[in-house]
Coordinates of C-alpha atoms in Angstrom, one line a residue:
Chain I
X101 CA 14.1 107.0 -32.0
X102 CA 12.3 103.6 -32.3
X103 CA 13.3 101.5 -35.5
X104 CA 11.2 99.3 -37.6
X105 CA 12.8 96.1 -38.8
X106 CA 12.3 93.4 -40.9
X107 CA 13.3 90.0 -39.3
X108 CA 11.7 87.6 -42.0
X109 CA 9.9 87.3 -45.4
X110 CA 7.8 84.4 -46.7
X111 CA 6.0 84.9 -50.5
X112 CA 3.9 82.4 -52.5
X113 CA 4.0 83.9 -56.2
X114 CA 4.3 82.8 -60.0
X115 CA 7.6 83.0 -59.4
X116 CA 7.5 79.7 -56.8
X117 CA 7.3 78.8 -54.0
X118 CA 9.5 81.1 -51.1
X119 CA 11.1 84.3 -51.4
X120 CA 14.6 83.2 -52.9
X121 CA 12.1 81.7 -55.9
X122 CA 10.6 85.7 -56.3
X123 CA 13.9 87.3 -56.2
X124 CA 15.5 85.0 -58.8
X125 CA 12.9 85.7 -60.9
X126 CA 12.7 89.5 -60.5
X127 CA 16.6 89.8 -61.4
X128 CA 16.2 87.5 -64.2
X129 CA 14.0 90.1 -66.1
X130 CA 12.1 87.2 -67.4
X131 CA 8.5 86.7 -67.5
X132 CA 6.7 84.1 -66.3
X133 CA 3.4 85.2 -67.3
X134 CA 1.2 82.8 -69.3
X135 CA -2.0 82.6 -70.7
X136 CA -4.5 81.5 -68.1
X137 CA -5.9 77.8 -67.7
X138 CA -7.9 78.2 -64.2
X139 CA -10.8 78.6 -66.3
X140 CA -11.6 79.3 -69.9
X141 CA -10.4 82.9 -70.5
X142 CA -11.7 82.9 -74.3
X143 CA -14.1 85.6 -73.5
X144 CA -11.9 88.0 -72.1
X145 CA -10.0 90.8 -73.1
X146 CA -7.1 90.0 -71.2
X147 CA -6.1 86.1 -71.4
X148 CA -3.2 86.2 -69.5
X149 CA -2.0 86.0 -66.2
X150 CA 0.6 85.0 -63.1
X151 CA -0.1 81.5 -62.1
X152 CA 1.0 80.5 -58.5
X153 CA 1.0 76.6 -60.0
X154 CA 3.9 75.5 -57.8
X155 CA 1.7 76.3 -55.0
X156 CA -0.8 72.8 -54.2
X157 CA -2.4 73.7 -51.5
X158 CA -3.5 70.0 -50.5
X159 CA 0.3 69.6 -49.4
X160 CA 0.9 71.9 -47.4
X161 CA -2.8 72.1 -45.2
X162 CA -5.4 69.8 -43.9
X163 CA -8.1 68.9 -46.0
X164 CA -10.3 70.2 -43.2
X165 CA -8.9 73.6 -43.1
X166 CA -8.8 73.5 -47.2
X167 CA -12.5 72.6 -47.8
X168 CA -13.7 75.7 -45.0
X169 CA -11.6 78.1 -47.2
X170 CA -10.4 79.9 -50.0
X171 CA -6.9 79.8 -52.7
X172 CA -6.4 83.1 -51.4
X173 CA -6.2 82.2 -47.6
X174 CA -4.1 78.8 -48.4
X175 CA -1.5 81.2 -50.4
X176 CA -1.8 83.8 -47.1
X177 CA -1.3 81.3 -44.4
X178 CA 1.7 79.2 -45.8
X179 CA 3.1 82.4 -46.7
X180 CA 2.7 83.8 -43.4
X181 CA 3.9 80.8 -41.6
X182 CA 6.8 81.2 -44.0
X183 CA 7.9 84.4 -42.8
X184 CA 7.5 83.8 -39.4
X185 CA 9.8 80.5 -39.7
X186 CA 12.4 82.8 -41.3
X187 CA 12.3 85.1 -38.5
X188 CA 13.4 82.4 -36.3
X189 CA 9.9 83.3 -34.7
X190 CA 7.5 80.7 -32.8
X191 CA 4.0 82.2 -31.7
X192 CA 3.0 80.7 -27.4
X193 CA 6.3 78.8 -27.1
X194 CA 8.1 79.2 -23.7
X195 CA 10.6 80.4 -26.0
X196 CA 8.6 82.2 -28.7
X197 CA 6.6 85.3 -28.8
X198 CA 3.8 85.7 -26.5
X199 CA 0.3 84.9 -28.8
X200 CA -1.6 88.4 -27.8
X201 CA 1.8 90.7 -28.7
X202 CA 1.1 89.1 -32.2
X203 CA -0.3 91.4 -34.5
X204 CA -1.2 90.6 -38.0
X205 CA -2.2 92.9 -41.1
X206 CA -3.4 91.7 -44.2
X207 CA -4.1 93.1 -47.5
X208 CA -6.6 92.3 -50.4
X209 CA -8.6 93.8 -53.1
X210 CA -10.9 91.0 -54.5
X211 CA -12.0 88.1 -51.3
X212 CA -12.3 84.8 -52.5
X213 CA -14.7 84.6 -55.3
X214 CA -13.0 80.8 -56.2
X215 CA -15.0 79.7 -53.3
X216 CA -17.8 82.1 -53.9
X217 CA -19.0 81.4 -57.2
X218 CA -19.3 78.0 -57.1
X219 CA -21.3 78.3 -53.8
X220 CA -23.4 80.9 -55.6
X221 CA -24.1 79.4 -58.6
X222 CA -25.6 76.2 -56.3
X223 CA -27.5 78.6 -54.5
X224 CA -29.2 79.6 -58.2
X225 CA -29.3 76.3 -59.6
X226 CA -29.8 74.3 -56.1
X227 CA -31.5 76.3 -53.7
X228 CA -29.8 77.5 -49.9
X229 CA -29.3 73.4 -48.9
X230 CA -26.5 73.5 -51.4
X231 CA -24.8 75.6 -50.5
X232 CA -21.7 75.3 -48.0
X233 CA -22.0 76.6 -45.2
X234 CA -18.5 78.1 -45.5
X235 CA -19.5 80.6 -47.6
X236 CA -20.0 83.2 -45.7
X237 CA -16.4 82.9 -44.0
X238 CA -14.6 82.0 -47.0
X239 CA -15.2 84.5 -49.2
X240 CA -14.9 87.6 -47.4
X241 CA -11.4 89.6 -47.5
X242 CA -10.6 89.8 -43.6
X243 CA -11.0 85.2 -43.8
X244 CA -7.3 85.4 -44.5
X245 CA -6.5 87.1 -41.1
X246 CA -8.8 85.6 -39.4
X247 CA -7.5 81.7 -40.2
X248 CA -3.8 83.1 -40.1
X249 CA -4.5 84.0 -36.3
X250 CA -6.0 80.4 -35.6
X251 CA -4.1 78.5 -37.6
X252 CA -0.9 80.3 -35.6
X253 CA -2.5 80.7 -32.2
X254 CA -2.2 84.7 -32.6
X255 CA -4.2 86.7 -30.5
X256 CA -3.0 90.2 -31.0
X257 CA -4.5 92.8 -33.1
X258 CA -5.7 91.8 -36.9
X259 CA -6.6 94.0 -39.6
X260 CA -7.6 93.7 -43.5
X261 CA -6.4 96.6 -45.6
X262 CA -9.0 96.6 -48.8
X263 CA -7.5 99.7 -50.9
X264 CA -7.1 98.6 -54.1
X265 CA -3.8 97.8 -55.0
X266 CA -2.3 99.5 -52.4
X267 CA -3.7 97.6 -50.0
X268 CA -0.4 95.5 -48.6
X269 CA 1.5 99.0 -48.0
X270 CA -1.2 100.0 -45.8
X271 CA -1.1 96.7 -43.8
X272 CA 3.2 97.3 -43.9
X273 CA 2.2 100.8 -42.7
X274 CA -0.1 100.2 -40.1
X275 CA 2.3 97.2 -38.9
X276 CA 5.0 100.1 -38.4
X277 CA 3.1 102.4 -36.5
X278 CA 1.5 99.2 -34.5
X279 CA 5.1 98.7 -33.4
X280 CA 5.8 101.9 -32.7
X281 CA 2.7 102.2 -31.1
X282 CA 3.6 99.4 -27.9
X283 CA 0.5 97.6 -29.5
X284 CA 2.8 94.3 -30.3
X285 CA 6.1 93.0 -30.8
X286 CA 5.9 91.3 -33.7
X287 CA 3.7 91.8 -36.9
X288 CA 3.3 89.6 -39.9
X289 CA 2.3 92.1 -42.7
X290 CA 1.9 91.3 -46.3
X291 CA -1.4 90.4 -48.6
X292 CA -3.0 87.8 -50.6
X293 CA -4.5 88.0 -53.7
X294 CA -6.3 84.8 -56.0
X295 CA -7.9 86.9 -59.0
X296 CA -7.9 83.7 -61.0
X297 CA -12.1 82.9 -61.1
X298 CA -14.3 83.5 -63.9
X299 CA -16.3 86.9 -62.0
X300 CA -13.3 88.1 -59.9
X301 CA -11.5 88.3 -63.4
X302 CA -14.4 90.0 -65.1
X303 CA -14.4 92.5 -62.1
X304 CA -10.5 93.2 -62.7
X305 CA -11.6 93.7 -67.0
X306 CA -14.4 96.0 -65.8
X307 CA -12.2 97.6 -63.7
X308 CA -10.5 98.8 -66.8
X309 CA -6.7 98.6 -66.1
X310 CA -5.8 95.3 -67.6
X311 CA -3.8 94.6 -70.6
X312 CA -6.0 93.5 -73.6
X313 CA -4.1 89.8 -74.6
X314 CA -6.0 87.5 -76.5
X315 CA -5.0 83.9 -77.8
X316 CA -2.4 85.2 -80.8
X317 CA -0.6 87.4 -78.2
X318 CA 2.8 86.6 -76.7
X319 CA 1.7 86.1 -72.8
X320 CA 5.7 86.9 -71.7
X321 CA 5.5 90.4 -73.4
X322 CA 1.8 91.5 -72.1
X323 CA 3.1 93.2 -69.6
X324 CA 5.5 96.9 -70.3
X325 CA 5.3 99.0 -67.7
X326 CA 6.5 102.4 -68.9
X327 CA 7.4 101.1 -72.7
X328 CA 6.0 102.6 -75.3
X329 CA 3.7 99.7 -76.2
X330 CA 2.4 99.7 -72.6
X331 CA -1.2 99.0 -72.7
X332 CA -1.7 97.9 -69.2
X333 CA -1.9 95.8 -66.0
X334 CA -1.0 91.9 -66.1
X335 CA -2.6 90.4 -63.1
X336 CA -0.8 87.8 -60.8
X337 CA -1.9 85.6 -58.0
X338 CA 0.0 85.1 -54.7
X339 CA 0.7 86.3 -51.0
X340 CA 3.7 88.0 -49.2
X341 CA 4.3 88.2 -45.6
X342 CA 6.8 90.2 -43.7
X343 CA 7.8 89.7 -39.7
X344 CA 8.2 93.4 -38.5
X345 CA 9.8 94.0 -34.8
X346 CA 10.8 96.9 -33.3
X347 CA 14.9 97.0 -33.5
X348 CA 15.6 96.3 -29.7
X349 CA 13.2 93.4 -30.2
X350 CA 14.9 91.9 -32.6
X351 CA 18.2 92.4 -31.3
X352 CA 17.3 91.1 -27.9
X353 CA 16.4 87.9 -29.2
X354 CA 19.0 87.1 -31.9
X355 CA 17.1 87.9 -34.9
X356 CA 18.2 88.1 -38.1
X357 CA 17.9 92.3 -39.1
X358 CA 16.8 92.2 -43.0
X359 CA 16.3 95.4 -43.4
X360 CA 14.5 98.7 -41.8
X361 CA 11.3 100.0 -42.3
X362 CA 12.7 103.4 -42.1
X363 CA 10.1 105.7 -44.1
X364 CA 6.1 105.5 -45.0
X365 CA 3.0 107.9 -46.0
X366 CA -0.1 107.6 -47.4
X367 CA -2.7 109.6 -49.0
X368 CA -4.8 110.0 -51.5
X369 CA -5.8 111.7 -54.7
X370 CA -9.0 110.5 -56.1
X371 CA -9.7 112.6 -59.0
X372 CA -13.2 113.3 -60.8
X373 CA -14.9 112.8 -63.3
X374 CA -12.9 109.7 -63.6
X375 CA -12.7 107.2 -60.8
X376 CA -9.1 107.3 -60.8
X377 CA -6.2 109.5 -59.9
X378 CA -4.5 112.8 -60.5
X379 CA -3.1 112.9 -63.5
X380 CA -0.5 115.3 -62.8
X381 CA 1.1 113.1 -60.1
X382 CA 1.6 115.8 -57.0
X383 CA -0.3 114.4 -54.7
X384 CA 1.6 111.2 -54.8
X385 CA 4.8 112.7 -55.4
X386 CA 4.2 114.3 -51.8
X387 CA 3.6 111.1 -50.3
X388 CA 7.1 110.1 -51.5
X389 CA 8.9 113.2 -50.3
X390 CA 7.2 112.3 -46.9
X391 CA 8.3 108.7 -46.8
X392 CA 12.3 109.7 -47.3
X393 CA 11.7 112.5 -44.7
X394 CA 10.6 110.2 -42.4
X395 CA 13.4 108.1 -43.4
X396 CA 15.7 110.9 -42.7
X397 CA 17.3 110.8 -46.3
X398 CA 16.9 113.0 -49.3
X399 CA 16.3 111.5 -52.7
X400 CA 19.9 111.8 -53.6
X401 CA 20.8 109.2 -51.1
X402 CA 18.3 107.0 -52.7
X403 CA 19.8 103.7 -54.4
X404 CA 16.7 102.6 -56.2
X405 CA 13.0 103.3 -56.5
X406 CA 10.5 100.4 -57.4
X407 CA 7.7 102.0 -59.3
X408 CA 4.4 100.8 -59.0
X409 CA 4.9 100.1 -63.0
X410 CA 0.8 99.7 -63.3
X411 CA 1.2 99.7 -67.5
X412 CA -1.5 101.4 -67.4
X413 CA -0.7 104.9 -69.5
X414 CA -2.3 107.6 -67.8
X415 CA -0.8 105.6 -64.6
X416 CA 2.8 105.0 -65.5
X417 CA 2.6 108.8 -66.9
X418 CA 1.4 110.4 -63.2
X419 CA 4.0 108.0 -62.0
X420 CA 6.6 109.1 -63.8
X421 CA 5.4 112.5 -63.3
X422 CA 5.4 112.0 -58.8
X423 CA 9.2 110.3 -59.3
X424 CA 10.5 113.0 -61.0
X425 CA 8.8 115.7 -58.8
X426 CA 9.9 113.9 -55.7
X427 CA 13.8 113.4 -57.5
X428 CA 14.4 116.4 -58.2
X429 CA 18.2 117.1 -59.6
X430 CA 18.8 113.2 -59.0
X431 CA 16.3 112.1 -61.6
X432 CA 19.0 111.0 -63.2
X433 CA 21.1 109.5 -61.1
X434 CA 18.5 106.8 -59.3
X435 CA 17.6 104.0 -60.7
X436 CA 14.3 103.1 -60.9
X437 CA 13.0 99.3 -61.6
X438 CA 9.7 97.8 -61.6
X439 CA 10.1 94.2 -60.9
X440 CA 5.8 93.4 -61.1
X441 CA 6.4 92.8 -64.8
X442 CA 7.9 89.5 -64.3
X443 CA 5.3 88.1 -62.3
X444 CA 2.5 89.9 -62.5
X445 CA 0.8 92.5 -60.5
X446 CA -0.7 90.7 -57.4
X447 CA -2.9 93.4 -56.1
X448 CA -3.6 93.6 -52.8
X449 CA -0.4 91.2 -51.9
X450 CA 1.8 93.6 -54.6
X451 CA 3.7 95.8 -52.1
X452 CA 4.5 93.2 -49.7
X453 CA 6.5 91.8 -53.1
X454 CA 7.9 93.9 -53.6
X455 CA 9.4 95.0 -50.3
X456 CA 10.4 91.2 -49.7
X457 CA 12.5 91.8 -53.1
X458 CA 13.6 95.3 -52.0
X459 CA 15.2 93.2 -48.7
X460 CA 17.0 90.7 -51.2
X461 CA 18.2 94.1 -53.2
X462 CA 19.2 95.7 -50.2
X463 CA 20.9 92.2 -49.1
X464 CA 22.8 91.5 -52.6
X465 CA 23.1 94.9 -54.1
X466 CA 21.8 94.1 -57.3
X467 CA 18.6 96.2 -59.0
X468 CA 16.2 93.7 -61.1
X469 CA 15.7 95.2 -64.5
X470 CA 12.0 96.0 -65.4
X471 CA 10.8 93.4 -68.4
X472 CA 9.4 94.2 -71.3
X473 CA 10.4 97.5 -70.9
X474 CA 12.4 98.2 -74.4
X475 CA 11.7 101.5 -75.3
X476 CA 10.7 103.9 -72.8
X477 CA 7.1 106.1 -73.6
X478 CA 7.2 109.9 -74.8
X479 CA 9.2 112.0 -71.7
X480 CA 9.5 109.0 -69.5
X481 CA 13.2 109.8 -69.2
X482 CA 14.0 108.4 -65.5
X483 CA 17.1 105.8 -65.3
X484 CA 15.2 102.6 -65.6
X485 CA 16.9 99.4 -65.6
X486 CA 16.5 97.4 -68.7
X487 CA 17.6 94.1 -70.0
X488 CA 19.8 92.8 -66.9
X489 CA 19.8 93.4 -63.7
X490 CA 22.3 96.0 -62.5
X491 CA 24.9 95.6 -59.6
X492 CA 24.5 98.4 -56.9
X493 CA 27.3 97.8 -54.4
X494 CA 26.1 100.8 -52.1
X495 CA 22.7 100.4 -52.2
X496 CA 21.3 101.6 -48.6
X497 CA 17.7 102.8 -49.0
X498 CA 15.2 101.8 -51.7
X499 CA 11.7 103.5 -52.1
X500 CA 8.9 101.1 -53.1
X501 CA 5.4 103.1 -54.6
X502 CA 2.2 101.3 -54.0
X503 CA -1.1 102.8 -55.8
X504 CA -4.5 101.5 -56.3
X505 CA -7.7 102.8 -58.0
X506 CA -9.5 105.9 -56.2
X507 CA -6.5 107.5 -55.9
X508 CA -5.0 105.2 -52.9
X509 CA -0.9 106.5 -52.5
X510 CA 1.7 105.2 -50.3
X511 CA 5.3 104.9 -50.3
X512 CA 8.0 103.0 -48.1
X513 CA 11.6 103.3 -47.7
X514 CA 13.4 100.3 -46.9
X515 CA 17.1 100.9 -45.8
X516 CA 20.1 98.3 -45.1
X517 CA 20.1 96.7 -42.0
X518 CA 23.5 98.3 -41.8
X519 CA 22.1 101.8 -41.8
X520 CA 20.4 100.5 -38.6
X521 CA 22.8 101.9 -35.9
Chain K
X244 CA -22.9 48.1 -46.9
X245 CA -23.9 48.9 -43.3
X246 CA -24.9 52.4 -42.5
X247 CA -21.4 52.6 -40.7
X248 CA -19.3 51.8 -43.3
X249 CA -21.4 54.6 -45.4
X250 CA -20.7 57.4 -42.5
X251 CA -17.4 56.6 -42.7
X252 CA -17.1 57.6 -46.4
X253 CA -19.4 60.3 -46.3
X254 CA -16.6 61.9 -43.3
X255 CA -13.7 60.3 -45.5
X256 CA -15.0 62.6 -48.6
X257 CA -15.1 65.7 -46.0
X258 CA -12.0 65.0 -45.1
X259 CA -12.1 63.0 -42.2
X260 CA -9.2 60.2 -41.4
X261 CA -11.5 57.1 -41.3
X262 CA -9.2 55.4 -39.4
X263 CA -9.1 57.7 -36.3
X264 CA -13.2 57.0 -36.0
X265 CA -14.5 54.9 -34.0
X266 CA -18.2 53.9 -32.2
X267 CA -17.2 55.6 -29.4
X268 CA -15.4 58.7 -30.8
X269 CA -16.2 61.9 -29.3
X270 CA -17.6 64.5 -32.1
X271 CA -16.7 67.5 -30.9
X272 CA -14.3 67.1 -28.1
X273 CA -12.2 63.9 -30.1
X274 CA -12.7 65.0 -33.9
X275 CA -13.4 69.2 -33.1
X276 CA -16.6 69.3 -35.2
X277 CA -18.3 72.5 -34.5
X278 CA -22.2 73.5 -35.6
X279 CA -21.2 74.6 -39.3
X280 CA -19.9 71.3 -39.8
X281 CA -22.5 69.6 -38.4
X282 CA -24.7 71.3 -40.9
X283 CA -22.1 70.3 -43.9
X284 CA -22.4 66.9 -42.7
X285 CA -26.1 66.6 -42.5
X286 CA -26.7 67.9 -46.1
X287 CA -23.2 65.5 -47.4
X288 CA -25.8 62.4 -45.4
X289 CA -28.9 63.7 -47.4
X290 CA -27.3 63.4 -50.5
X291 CA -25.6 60.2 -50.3
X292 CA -27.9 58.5 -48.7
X293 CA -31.4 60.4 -49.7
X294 CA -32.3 60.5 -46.2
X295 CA -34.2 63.6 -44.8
X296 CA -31.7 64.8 -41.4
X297 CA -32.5 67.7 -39.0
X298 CA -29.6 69.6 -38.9
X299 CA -30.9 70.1 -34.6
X300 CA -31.5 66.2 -33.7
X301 CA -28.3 65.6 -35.9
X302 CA -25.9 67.6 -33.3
X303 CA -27.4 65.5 -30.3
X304 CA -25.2 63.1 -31.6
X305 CA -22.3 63.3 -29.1
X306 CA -20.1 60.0 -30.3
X307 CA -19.7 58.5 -34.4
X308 CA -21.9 55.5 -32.9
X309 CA -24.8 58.3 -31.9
X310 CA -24.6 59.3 -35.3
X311 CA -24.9 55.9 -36.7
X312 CA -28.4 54.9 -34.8
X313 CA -29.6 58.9 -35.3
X314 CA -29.0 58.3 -39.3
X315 CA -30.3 54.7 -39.0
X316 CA -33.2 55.8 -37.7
X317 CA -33.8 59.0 -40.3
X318 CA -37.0 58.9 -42.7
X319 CA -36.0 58.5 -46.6
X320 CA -36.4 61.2 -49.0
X321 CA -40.9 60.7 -50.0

């Protein structure tokens, strides 16, 4: 059977810069969430937010290429280049990886309203003259794939995933079965996500799943997935890449093996009268099932699931609600984390986070704790890890859950490279 | 200042190394500007220099020095 493989991860998040920066911060169980200073967020419910402030874009691109685009294609880009340099990967090199058996899939929920607004608030104020003629390829979501293929000579197949904030598992998914497909050899597959603007942040508030946080509140304690005090989503900023190859790929060129993509499936379960999704959790606890038997493994064999941990109630409950349907008689026994909380929840680059911390995990055998999370809600009795992180020697296969408004499901098993065979 | 001198900042606050421009640099082939920054550049030259530019007669410019007797040559804003 044809294997999935992860060869290299690159990640821009509040955390820092680089992957290493993510994961230390995920297993510290410490928040680095903070009340926003992008713009004035006085007016807002929810105040705070995951800043990606290490992250100056001016020193790692060309001014040219900076004033043409968007924050959320500077944070895609380096972090795509990132992953491919940890691959060991170089794109049109006599050495490297042909540029049309490239492929790259890229997700996002909100564009690049940074760029936007200001463009359209000249257009108002200004008239058309003003207005830069960049705007029309900055702002929309697919920009970030398109400059990631210039910028890195790629010519294979490019998509944008836009499905809420499940967006970067469908790019992860599709990048799998693009592989398994013959369509390329290698695929960069992550998302980007730069929420931080006056409108895109009213959009998130409107879209009615962020944690209210004014001025008097602690910013490092907004965000409790599954707590009792949940109240729910903290919003982050940032991108995450992974290089996916087919196994005999990899292995043929020397390539670090991370990890293997060894399970996915999607669906959906868009529930009325409310834009949102079941509440009773089925629909996505069958997407789970799938992904471990496409994986080959039962959910005994599991060594950690990372929740999707939205904070939003209703959420966290039909979460809790799809783990323990698709656990079974192991509900106890796997633990489940939800490492989003010490970042933030970057949207349409969230699952491609946490699969680049589900690599370190697999790599270290250690399981990040979930922060904030003190007191577990009313029947959320799963084995969450709290406080510290908690050493997993044997950890082999680790299920990440990715879900996004309108009912969006997906879930991905990511085994140890030594599972690979 | 002489018009030059004033292009060159004008491309210096878009970016532009300065020091890589000369009369006789090539705009597209030598410094890779393509018709959407042509247009960015005419509207940056309006506005500096309250000149009125056609974006079309502005991109017959082939080197810097073209550009320098085109903008020369360009009526001031009435």
């Amino acid at each position: 059977m044809t294997r999935v493989v992860v060869t290299g991860t690159g990640a821009i998040t509040p955390a820092g810069i680089g992957t290493d920066a993510l994961w230390k911060r995920a297993l510290s169980g410490r928040s680095c969430i903070r009340r926003i200073d992008r713009f004035d967020p006085g007016s807002y419910r929810c105040q705070v937010a995951g800043q990606a402030d290490a992250f100056d874009a001016k020193w790692w691109l060309p001014g040219r290429f900076t004033k043409r685009t968007d924050r959320f294609t500077h944070l895609a880009v380096v972090a795509a280049e990132m992953a491919l340099h940890d691959a060991g990967l170089s794109v049109g090199d006599p050495d490297g990886v042909a540029p049309d058996r490239v492929a790259v899939m890229v997700g996002n929920v909100l564009g690049g309203w940074e760029f936007a607004e200001r463009e359209l608030r000249d257009l108002w104020v200004n008239g058309i003259r003003e207005v830069s003629p960049y705007q029309a390829t900055a702002w929309f979501p697919a920009a970030p794939q398109g400059n990631i293929c210039i910028r890195l000579g790629i010519k294979g197949r490019a998509r944008t995933f836009v499905c809420d904030r499940a967006s970067a598992a469908y790019a992860l998914v599709h990048g799998a079965e693009t592989l398994l497909r013959g369509q390329a050899d290698v695929v960069i597959a992550g998302g980007t996500e730069q929420p931080l603007s006056p409108y895109a942040w009213l959009c998130c508030q409107s879209g009615g799943f962020l944690a209210p946080s004014d001025a008097t509140a602690d910013p490092e304690a907004a965000y409790r997935p599954f707590d009792r005090a949940h109240g729910g989503t903290v919003v982050g900023e940032g991108s995450a890449f992974l290089v996916l190859e087919r196994l005999e790929h990899a292995r043929d060129r020397g390539a670090p093996i991370l990890a293997e993509v060894a399970g996915w499936a999607v669906n959906t379960d868009g529930y009325m009268p409310y834009y949102t999704s079941e509440p009773h959790g089925q629909t996505m606890s069958a997407a789970m099932t799938r992904s471990l038997g496409r994986a080959g493994i039962s959910a005994d064999q599991l060594g950690c699931v990372i929740a999707d941990g939205s904070g939003v109630p209703r959420e966290d409950a039909a979460e809790v609600l799809a783990l323990k349907g698709m656990l079974g008689g192991s509900a106890d026994a796997v633990p489940v984390t939800a490492v989003k909380a010490s970042y933030g929840h970057l949207l349409g680059a969230a699952t491609a986070a946490d699969a680049a911390i589900a690599v370190k995990m697999l790599e270290y055998g250690q399981i990040p704790p979930v922060a904030n999370l003190s007191r577990p809600a009313p029947g959320f009795d799963l084995d969450f890890v709290t406080g510290t992180a908690r050493e997993a020697d044997s950890l082999r296969h680790v299920l990440i859950v990715s879900r996004g408004l309108g009912g969006v499901n997906a879930s991905l098993v990511l085994s140890s490279s030594q599972e690979e065979g | 200042m002489v018009m030059r001198d004033r292009l060159l900042e004008i491309l210096q606050k878009l970016k532009f190394e300065p020091q890589d421009i000369t009369d006789g640099t090539n705009l597209r082939q030598d410094l890779g500007i393509d018709s959407t920054e042509f247009a960015e550049i005419a509207v940056a030259i309006e506005r500096e220099l309250h000149l009125v530019i056609n974006d079309e007669e502005l991109q017959l410019a082939k080197t810097f020095g073209d550009l320098v007797l085109y903008v020369a040559s360009a009526p001031t804003v009435a």
